[in-house]
Structure formats: structure tokens, C-alpha cells
Short mmCIF file of C-alpha atoms and ligand atoms in Angstrom, two decimals:
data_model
loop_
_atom_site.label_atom_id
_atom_site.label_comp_id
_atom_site.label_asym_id
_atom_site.label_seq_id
_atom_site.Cartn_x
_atom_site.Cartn_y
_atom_site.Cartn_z
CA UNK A 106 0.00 0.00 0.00
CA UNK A 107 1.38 3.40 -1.04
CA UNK A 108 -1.12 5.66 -1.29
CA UNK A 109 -2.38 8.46 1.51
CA UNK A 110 -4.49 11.26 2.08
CA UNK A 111 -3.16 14.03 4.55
CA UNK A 112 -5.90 16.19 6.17
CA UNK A 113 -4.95 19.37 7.16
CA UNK A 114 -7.81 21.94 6.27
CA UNK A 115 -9.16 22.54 9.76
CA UNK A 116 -9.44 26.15 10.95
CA UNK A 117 -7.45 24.95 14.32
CA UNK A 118 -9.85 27.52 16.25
CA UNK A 119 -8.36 25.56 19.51
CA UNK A 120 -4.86 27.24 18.93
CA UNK A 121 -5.92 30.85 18.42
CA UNK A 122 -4.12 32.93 18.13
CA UNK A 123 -1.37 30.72 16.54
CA UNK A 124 -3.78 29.49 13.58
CA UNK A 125 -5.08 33.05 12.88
CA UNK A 126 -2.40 33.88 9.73
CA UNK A 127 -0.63 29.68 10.17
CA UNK A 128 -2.82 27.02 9.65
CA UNK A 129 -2.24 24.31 12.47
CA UNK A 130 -0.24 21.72 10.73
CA UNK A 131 2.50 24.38 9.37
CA UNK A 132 2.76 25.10 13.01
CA UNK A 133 6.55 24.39 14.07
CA UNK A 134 6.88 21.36 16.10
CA UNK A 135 10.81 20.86 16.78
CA UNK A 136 11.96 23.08 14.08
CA UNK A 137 9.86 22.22 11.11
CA UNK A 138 6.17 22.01 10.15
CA UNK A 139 3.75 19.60 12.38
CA UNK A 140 2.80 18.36 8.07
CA UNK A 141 6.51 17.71 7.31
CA UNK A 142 6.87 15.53 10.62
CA UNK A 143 3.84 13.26 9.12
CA UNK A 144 5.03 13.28 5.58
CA UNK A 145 8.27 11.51 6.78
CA UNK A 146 6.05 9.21 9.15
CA UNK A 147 4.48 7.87 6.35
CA UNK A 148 7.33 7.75 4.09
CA UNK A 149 8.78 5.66 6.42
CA UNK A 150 5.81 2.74 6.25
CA UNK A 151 6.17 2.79 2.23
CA UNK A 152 3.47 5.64 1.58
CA UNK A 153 5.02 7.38 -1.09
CA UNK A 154 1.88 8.82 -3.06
CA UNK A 155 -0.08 11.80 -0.62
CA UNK A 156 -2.90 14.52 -1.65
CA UNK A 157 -2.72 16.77 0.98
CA UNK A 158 -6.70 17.96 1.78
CA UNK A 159 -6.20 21.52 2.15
CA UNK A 160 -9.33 24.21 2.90
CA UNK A 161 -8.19 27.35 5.81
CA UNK A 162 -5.22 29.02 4.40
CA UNK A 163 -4.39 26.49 1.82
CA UNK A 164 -1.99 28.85 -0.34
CA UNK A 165 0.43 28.22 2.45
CA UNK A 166 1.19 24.97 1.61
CA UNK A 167 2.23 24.74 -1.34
CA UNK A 168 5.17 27.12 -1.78
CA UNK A 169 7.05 25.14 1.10
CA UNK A 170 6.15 21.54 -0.28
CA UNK A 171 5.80 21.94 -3.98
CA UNK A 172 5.53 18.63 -5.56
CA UNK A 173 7.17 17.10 -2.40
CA UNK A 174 10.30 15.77 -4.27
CA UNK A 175 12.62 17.35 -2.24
CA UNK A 176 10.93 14.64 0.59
CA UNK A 177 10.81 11.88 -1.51
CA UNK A 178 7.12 11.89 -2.17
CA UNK A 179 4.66 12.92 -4.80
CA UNK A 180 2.55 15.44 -3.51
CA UNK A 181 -0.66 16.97 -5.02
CA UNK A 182 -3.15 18.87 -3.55
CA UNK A 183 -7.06 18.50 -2.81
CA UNK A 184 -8.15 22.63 -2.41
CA UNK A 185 -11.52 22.62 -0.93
CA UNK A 186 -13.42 25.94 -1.74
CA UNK A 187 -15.42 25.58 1.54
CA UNK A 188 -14.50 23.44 4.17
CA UNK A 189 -16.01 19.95 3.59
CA UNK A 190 -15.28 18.19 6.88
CA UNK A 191 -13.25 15.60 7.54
CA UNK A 192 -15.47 13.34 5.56
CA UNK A 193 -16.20 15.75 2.64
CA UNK A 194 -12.68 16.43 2.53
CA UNK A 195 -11.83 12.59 2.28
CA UNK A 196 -14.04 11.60 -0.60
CA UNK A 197 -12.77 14.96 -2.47
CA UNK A 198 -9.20 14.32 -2.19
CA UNK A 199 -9.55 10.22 -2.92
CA UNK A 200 -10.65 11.36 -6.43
CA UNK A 201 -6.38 11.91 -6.65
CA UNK A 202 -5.91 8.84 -5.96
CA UNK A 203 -5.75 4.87 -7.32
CA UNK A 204 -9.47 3.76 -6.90
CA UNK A 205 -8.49 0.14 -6.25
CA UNK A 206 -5.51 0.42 -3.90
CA UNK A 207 -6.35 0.61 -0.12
CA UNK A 208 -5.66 4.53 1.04
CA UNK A 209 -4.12 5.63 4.43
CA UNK A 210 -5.79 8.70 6.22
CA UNK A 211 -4.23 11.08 8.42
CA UNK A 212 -5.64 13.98 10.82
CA UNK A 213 -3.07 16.63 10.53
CA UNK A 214 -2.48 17.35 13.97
CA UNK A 215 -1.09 14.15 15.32
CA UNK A 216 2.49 13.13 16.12
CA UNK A 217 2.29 9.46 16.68
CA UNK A 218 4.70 6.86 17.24
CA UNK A 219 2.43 3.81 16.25
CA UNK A 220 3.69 1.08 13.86
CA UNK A 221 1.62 1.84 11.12
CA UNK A 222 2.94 -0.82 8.97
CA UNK A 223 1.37 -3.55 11.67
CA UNK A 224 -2.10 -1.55 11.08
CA UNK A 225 -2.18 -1.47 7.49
CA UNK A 226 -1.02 -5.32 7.87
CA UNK A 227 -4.06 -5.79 9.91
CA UNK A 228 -6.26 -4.60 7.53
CA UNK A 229 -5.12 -6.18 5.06
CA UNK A 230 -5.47 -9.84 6.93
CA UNK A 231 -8.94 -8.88 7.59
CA UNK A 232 -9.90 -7.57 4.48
CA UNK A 233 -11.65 -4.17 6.81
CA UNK A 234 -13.66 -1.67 5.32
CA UNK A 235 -11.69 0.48 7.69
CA UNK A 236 -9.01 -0.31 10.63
CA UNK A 237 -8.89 2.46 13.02
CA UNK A 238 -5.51 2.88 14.80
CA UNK A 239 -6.89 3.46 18.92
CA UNK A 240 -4.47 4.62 21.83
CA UNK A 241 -5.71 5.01 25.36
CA UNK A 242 -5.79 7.85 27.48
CA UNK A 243 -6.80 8.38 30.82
CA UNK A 244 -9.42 10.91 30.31
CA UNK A 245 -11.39 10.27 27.10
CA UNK A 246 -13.83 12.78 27.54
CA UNK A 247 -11.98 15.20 24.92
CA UNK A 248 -11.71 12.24 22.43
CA UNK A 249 -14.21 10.24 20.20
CA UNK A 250 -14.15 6.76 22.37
CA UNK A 251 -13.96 3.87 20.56
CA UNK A 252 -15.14 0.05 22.19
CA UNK A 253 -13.65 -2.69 20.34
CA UNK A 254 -14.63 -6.54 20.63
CA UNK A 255 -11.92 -9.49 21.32
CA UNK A 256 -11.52 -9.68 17.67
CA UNK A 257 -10.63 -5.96 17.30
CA UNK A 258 -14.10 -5.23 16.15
CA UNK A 259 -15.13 -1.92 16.52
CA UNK A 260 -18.69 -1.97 18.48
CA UNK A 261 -19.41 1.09 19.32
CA UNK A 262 -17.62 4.99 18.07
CA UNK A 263 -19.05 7.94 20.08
CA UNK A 264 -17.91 11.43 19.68
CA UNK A 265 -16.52 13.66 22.73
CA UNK A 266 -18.94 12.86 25.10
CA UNK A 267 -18.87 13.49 29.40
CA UNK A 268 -18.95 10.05 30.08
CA UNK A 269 -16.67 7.87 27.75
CA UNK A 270 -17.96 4.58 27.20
CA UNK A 271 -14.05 3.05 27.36
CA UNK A 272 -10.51 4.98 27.18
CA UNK A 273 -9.66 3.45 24.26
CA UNK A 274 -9.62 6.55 21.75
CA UNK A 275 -9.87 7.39 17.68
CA UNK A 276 -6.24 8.42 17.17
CA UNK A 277 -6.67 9.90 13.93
CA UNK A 278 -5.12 7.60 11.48
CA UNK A 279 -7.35 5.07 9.53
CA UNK A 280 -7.05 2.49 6.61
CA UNK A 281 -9.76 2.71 4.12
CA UNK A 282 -10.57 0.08 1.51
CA UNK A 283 -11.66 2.49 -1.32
CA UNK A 284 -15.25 0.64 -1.61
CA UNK A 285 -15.87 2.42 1.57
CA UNK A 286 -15.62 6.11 -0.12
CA UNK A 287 -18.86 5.11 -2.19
CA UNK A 288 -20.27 5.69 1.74
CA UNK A 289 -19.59 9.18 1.46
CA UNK A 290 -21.59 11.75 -0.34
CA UNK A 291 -19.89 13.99 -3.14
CA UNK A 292 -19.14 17.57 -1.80
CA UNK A 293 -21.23 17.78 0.96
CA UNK A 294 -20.56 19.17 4.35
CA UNK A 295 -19.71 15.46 6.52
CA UNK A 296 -18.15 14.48 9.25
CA UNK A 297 -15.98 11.11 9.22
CA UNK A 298 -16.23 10.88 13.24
CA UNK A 299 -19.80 12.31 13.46
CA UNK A 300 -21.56 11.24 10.39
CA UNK A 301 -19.69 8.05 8.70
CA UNK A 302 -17.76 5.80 11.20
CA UNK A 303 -21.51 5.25 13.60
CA UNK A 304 -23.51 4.78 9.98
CA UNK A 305 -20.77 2.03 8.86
CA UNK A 306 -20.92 0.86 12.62
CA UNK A 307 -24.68 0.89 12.80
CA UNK A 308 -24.77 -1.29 8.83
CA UNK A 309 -22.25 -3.80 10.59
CA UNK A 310 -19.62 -3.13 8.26
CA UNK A 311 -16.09 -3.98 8.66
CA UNK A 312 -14.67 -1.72 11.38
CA UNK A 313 -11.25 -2.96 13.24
CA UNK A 314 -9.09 -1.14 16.10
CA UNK A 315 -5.96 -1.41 15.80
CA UNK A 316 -4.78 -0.57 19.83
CA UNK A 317 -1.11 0.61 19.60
CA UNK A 318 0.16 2.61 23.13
CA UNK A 319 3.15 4.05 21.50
CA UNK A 320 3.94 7.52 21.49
CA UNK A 321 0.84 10.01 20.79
CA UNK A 322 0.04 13.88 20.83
CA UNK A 323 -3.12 15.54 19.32
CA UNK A 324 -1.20 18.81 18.91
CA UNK A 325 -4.36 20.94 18.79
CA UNK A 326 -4.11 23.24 22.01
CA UNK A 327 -1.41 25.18 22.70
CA UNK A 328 -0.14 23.06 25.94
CA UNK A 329 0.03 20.20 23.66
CA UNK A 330 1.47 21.99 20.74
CA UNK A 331 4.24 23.24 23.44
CA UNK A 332 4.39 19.62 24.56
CA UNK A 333 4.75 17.31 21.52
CA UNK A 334 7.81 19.85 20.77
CA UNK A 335 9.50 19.56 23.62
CA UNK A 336 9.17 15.79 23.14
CA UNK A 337 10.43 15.37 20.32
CA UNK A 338 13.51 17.81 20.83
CA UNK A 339 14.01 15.72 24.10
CA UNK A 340 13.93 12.57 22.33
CA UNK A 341 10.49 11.64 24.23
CA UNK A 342 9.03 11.11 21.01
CA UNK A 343 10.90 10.39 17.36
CA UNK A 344 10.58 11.97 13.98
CA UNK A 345 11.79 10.75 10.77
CA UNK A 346 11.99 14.41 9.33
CA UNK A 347 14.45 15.44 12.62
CA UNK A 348 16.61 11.91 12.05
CA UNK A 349 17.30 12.71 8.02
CA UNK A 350 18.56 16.64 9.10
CA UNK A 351 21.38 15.17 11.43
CA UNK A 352 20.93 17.88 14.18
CA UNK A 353 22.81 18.24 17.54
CA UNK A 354 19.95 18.31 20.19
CA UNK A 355 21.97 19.50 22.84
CA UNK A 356 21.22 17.00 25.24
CA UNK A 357 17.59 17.35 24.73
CA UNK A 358 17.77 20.93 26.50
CA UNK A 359 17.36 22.59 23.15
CA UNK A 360 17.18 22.35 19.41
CA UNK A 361 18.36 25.12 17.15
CA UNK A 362 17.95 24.99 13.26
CA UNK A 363 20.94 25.78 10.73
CA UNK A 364 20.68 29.49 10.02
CA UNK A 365 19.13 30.54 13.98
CA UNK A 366 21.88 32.72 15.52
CA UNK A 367 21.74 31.37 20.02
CA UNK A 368 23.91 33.82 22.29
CA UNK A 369 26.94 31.68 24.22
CA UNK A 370 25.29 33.50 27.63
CA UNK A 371 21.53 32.46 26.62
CA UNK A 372 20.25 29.63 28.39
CA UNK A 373 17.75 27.22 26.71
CA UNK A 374 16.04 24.58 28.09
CA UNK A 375 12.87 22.24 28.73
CA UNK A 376 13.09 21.25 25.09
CA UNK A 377 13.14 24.51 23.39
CA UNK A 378 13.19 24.83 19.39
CA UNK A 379 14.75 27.42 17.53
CA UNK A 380 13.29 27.83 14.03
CA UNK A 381 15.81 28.90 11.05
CA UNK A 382 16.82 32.53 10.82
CA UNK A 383 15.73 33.17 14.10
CA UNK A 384 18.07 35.17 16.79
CA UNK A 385 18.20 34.88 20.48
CA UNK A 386 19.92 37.65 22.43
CA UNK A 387 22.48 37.49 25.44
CA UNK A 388 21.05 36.54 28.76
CA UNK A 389 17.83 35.31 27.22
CA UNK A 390 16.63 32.37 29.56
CA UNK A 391 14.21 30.08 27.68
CA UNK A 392 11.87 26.95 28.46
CA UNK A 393 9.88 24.49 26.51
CA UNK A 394 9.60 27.36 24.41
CA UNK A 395 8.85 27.70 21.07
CA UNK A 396 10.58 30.45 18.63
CA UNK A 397 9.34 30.59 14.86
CA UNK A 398 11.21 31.35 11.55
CA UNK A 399 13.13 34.61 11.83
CA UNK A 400 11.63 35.73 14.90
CA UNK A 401 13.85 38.26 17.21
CA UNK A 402 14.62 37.90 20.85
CA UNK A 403 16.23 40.97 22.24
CA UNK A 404 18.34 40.93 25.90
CA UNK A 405 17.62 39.68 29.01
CA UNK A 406 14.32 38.03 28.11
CA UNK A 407 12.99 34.94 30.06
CA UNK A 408 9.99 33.17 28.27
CA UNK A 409 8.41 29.98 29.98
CA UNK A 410 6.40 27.56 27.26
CA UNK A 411 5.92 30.55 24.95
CA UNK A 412 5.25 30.53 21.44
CA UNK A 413 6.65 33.44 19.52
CA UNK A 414 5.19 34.06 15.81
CA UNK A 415 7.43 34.11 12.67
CA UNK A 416 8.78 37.28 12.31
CA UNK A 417 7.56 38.77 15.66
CA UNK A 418 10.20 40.18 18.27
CA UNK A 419 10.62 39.62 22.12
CA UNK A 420 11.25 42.93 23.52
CA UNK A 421 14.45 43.35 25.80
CA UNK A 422 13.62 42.89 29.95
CA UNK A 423 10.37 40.91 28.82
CA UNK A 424 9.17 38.15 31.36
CA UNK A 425 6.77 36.21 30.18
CA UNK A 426 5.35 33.26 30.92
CA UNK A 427 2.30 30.53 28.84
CA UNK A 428 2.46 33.46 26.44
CA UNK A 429 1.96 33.90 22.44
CA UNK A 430 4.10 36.63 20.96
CA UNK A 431 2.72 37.93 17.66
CA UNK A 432 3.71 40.49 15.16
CA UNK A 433 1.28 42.69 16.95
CA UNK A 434 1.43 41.73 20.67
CA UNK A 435 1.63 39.56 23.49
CA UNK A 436 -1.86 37.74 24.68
CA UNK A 437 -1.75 35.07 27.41
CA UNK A 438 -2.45 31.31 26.18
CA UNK A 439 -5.07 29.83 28.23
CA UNK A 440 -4.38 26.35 29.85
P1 GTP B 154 -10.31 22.89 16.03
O1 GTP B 154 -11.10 23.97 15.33
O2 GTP B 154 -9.39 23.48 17.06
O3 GTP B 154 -11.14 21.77 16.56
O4 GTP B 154 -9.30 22.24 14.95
P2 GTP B 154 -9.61 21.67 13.49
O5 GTP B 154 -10.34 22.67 12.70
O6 GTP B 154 -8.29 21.27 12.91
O7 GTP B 154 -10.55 20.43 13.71
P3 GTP B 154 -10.16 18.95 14.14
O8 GTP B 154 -9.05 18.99 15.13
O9 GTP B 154 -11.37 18.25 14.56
O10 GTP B 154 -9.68 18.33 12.77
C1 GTP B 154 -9.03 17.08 12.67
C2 GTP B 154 -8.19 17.11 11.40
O11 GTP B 154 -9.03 17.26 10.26
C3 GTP B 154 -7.22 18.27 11.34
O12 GTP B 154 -6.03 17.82 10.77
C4 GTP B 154 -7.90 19.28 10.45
O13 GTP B 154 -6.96 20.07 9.69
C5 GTP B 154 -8.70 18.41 9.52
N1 GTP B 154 -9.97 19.03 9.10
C6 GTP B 154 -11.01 19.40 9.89
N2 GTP B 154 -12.00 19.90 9.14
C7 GTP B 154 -11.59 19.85 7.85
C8 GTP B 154 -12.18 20.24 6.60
O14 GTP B 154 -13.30 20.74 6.52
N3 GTP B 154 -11.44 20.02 5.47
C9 GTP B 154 -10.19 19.47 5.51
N4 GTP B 154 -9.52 19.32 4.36
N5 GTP B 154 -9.60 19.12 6.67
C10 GTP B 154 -10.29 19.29 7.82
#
């Protein structure tokens, strides 16, 4: 199986202000785009052949990835006009791909660990209308919880709900056989979660979990954004676009991309990234931080899980802590 769709047209209202001129998956994550982490993911199990299903700020896509040669891959793009959901979105950017070959979906705002090579080979051996890879967490309530029989069948998929039927959770990364797109209606507004998976549930179609505990991170709040970062630069967590740029992590205290200029008196820490062309002043003293492309951070500052914008500055003296620094401000990010 080669073939994947990427979804990453959400408008990531969770992570305002950080989505309002970024969408969420070009959001840095240890240096380089949440997208480009999950491009090399894939890669990695053999899925060489990925239509990115773009929607909110879609034109920023495609100047960094092109034709995704540069990765390896062959890219192409699926622009929806109006969002479409993540079922809409689905069935439009399938239409890219080979109708007959099984198809590997992705939410774009997960960094997982799981062996997705041992999923697809479990759909496969069942012949699934869709295998569902599952995690567990110990509060599900934020999740759509997913109950699965002995066999891996899935019995029952309920969307964020107050009392979650089991902690086993929809992790965001599914094998489709393509006979299952004919499910979908053609550009319409539809949910996969909402609408699709409890329809195919409900017709007793073939539904498997795939439970893998490995690594996992929905990146979409800003605590988790700041998190799955500072995982990765701490070697927590692994990604396959990190291991092909050869980059000294500095003992997991810090990451800093070719081109970033660090001060020998700053002091970095808590698995801070530094994006490319971005400067960090003497005495700055930085934690699980996040600084973007070419952002500026003047003297003396001390930032605590921050994100600061591309292109925005850190004035000298500033102390600031669960903060986003824009191009036109500070505002506080709410845990
Ligand atoms: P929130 O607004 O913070 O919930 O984020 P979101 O808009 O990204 O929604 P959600 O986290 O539920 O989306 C899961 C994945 O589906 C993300 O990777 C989104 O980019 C993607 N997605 C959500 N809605 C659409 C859509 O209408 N079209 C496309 N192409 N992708 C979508």
C-alpha cells in the first residue's frame, strides 16, 4: 500500500491565536512544520503517493512543499473551496488517488509513534472496510471513544462525550478500503467521526481497532502543541523528518535549526526549538519554548512555554510566561 491522504484543512480555532495567519499543521513542532513531521512518518511505512486535503489558508502549503520531491514523495493537492469536513474532505481528495488500492488517512495534527505498517497489515489480513488505529488515554472525555470486541471489532464509536464509554480513543489515522468512499456523499458538508464511522458501525460493516500505546500527541491546544515539541527535541518522542537533518539536540535541552543565531550566555532549556533565521539575544533564559522562523529575541528576556510568531520580536527585559508573541502583541495562552 502506497497511497495516503493528509488532512490538514481545519481552521485549528483551539490554537488561536497561533492558527489566525498559520494554519495548524505548518505550526513548528521541533523546528519544522507539524505536516513535514507526518510526511516523513508515512514515508517511512512505504506511503510514497499523498494529496494533501487543504481548505483554511491552503496557499500556504504549497510554496514550502511543492511537488514534495525534495521529501521523496509525490505530492498533489485536494483545495476545498469551503471546508467539507473531515469526511467531505476525504471523498474529495480520494478522487487523486488509485481507486483500487487501499488509502491511508491522516488527521493533521497528530504526532504518533504507532507502527503503522502492523495496522495497514491488519487490515489487510482482515480484508476491513476500515481499521482504526486506537491509543488510550486516561481521560477520554476530549476524544471520540472507541469500544472494540476481542476480535478488534469496533462496536461502538461515540464522539466527545462526558462520560466515555471506554478509554480506548480514535487516534486519527485510519485504513480505508476504497469501496468504503462510495459511503460518502460527493461535496457535501460530513463528518468522518460524526456522520460516517456510527452509519458504517450501525450497517455492521467492517470496522477494526488497531490498539497501539506508542507515542501520541493531538497537537491541537497550545499546551500540547508546546508539549509534543518539547518531546520530540528531548527525544520523548521520534521523527523521521528530525533523524534525516542530522541535528545536535543538545542533550535534549534545546534544538536550534541551521541558520538561527543562540547567544553563548543564553540559556535554553525544557526542550526549546529554535526555528531557522531566528536570533536569540544574550542573557535570554528560555523553556519548553517555542521560537518561529526569523523571529527576534532581544536581551535579558525569560519566556516559559511561549510561542513566539514568525517574524515577531521579544522585547528586551520581557518576562513572560504561557504566552503567544505575535507580530502585533503579546496575549496570554489559556491552559
Ligand atoms: P479545532 O477547530 O481546534 O477543533 O481544529 P480543526 O479545525 O483542525 O478540527 P479537528 O481537530 O477536529 O480536525 C481534525 C483534522 O481534520 C485536522 O487535521 C484538520 O486540519 C482536519 N480538518 C477538519 N475539518 C476539515 C475540513 O473541513 N477540510 C479538511 N480538508 N480538513 C479538515
Amino acid at each position: 500500500m502506497t497511497q495516503g491522504i493528509l488532512l490538514v484543512g481545519g481552521m485549528g480555532t483551539r490554537l488561536l491565536p497561533l492558527t489566525r495567519s498559520v494554519p495548524k499543521p505548518m505550526l513548528p513542532i521541533a523546528g519544522l512544520p507539524v505536516t513535514e513531521h507526518q510526511l516523513m512518518a508515512a514515508k517511512d511505512a512505504g506511503i510514497t503517493s499523498i494529496v494533501l486535503a487543504a481548505s483554511y489558508l491552503s496557499e500556504v502549503f504549497i510554496p514550502y512543499f511543492g511537488d514534495g520531491s525534495r521529501w521523496g514523495i509525490h505530492l498533489q493537492y485536494a483545495v476545498e473551496t469551503e471546508p467539507l469536513g473531515t469526511g467531505g474532505a476525504i471523498r474529495n481528495a480520494a478522487k487523486f488517488l488509485n481507486g483500487l488500492e487501499n488509502i491511508a488517512i491522516f488527521n493533521g495534527d497528530v504526532l504518533s509513534s504507532h507502527n503503522l505498517a502492523k495496522q495497514i497489515e491488519m487490515h489487510e489480513s482482515r480484508d476491513a472496510d476500515v481499521t482504526l488505529h486506537l491509543t488510550e488515554v486516561s481521560d477520554a472525555r476530549a476524544y471520540g471513544c472507541v469500544s472494540t470486541g476481542k476480535d478488534g471489532r469496533v462496536s461502538a464509536f461515540n464522539e466527545k462525550m462526558e462520560n466515555p464509554i471506554a478509554n480506548t480513543i480514535n487516534a486519527g489515522c485510519y485504513i480505508f478500503n476504497p469501496r468504503v468512499l462510495l459511503d460518502i456523499p460527493v461535496e457535501q458538508v460530513v463528518s468522518i467521526e460524526r456522520d460516517i464511522f456510527p452509519q458504517l458501525i450501525e450497517s455492521r460493516r467492517k470496522i477494526y481497532g488497531y490498539i497501539d500505546r506508542s507515542y501520541w500527541i493531538d497537537i491541537g491546544t497550545p499546551q500540547t502543541l508546546l508539549q509534543g515539541s518539547s518531546d520530540l527535541v528531548a527525544g520523548t518522542s521520534r521523527s523521521a523528518a528530525l533523524d534525516s537533518l542530522n541535528l545536535d539536540r543538545h542533550m535534549g535541552d534545546y534544538l536550534a535549526m541551521e541558520g538561527s543565531i543562540i547567544s553563548p550566555s543564553a540559556q535554553l532549556s525544557g526542550g526549546t526549538s529554535v526555528c531557522r533565521g531566528a536570533s536569540i539575544g544574550d542573557g535570554a533564559k528560555m523553556e519548553g519554548s517555542i521560537i518561529s522562523s526569523n523571529a527576534i529575541v532581544l536581551r535579558n528576556v525569560t519566556l516559559t512555554k511561549c510561542f513566539v510568531a514568525e517574524g515577531a520580536t521579544v522585547d528586551s527585559g520581557s518576562h513572560l510566561s504561557h504566552a503567544y508573541v505575535g507580530r502585533d502583541g503579546v496575549t496570554a495562552l489559556i491552559a
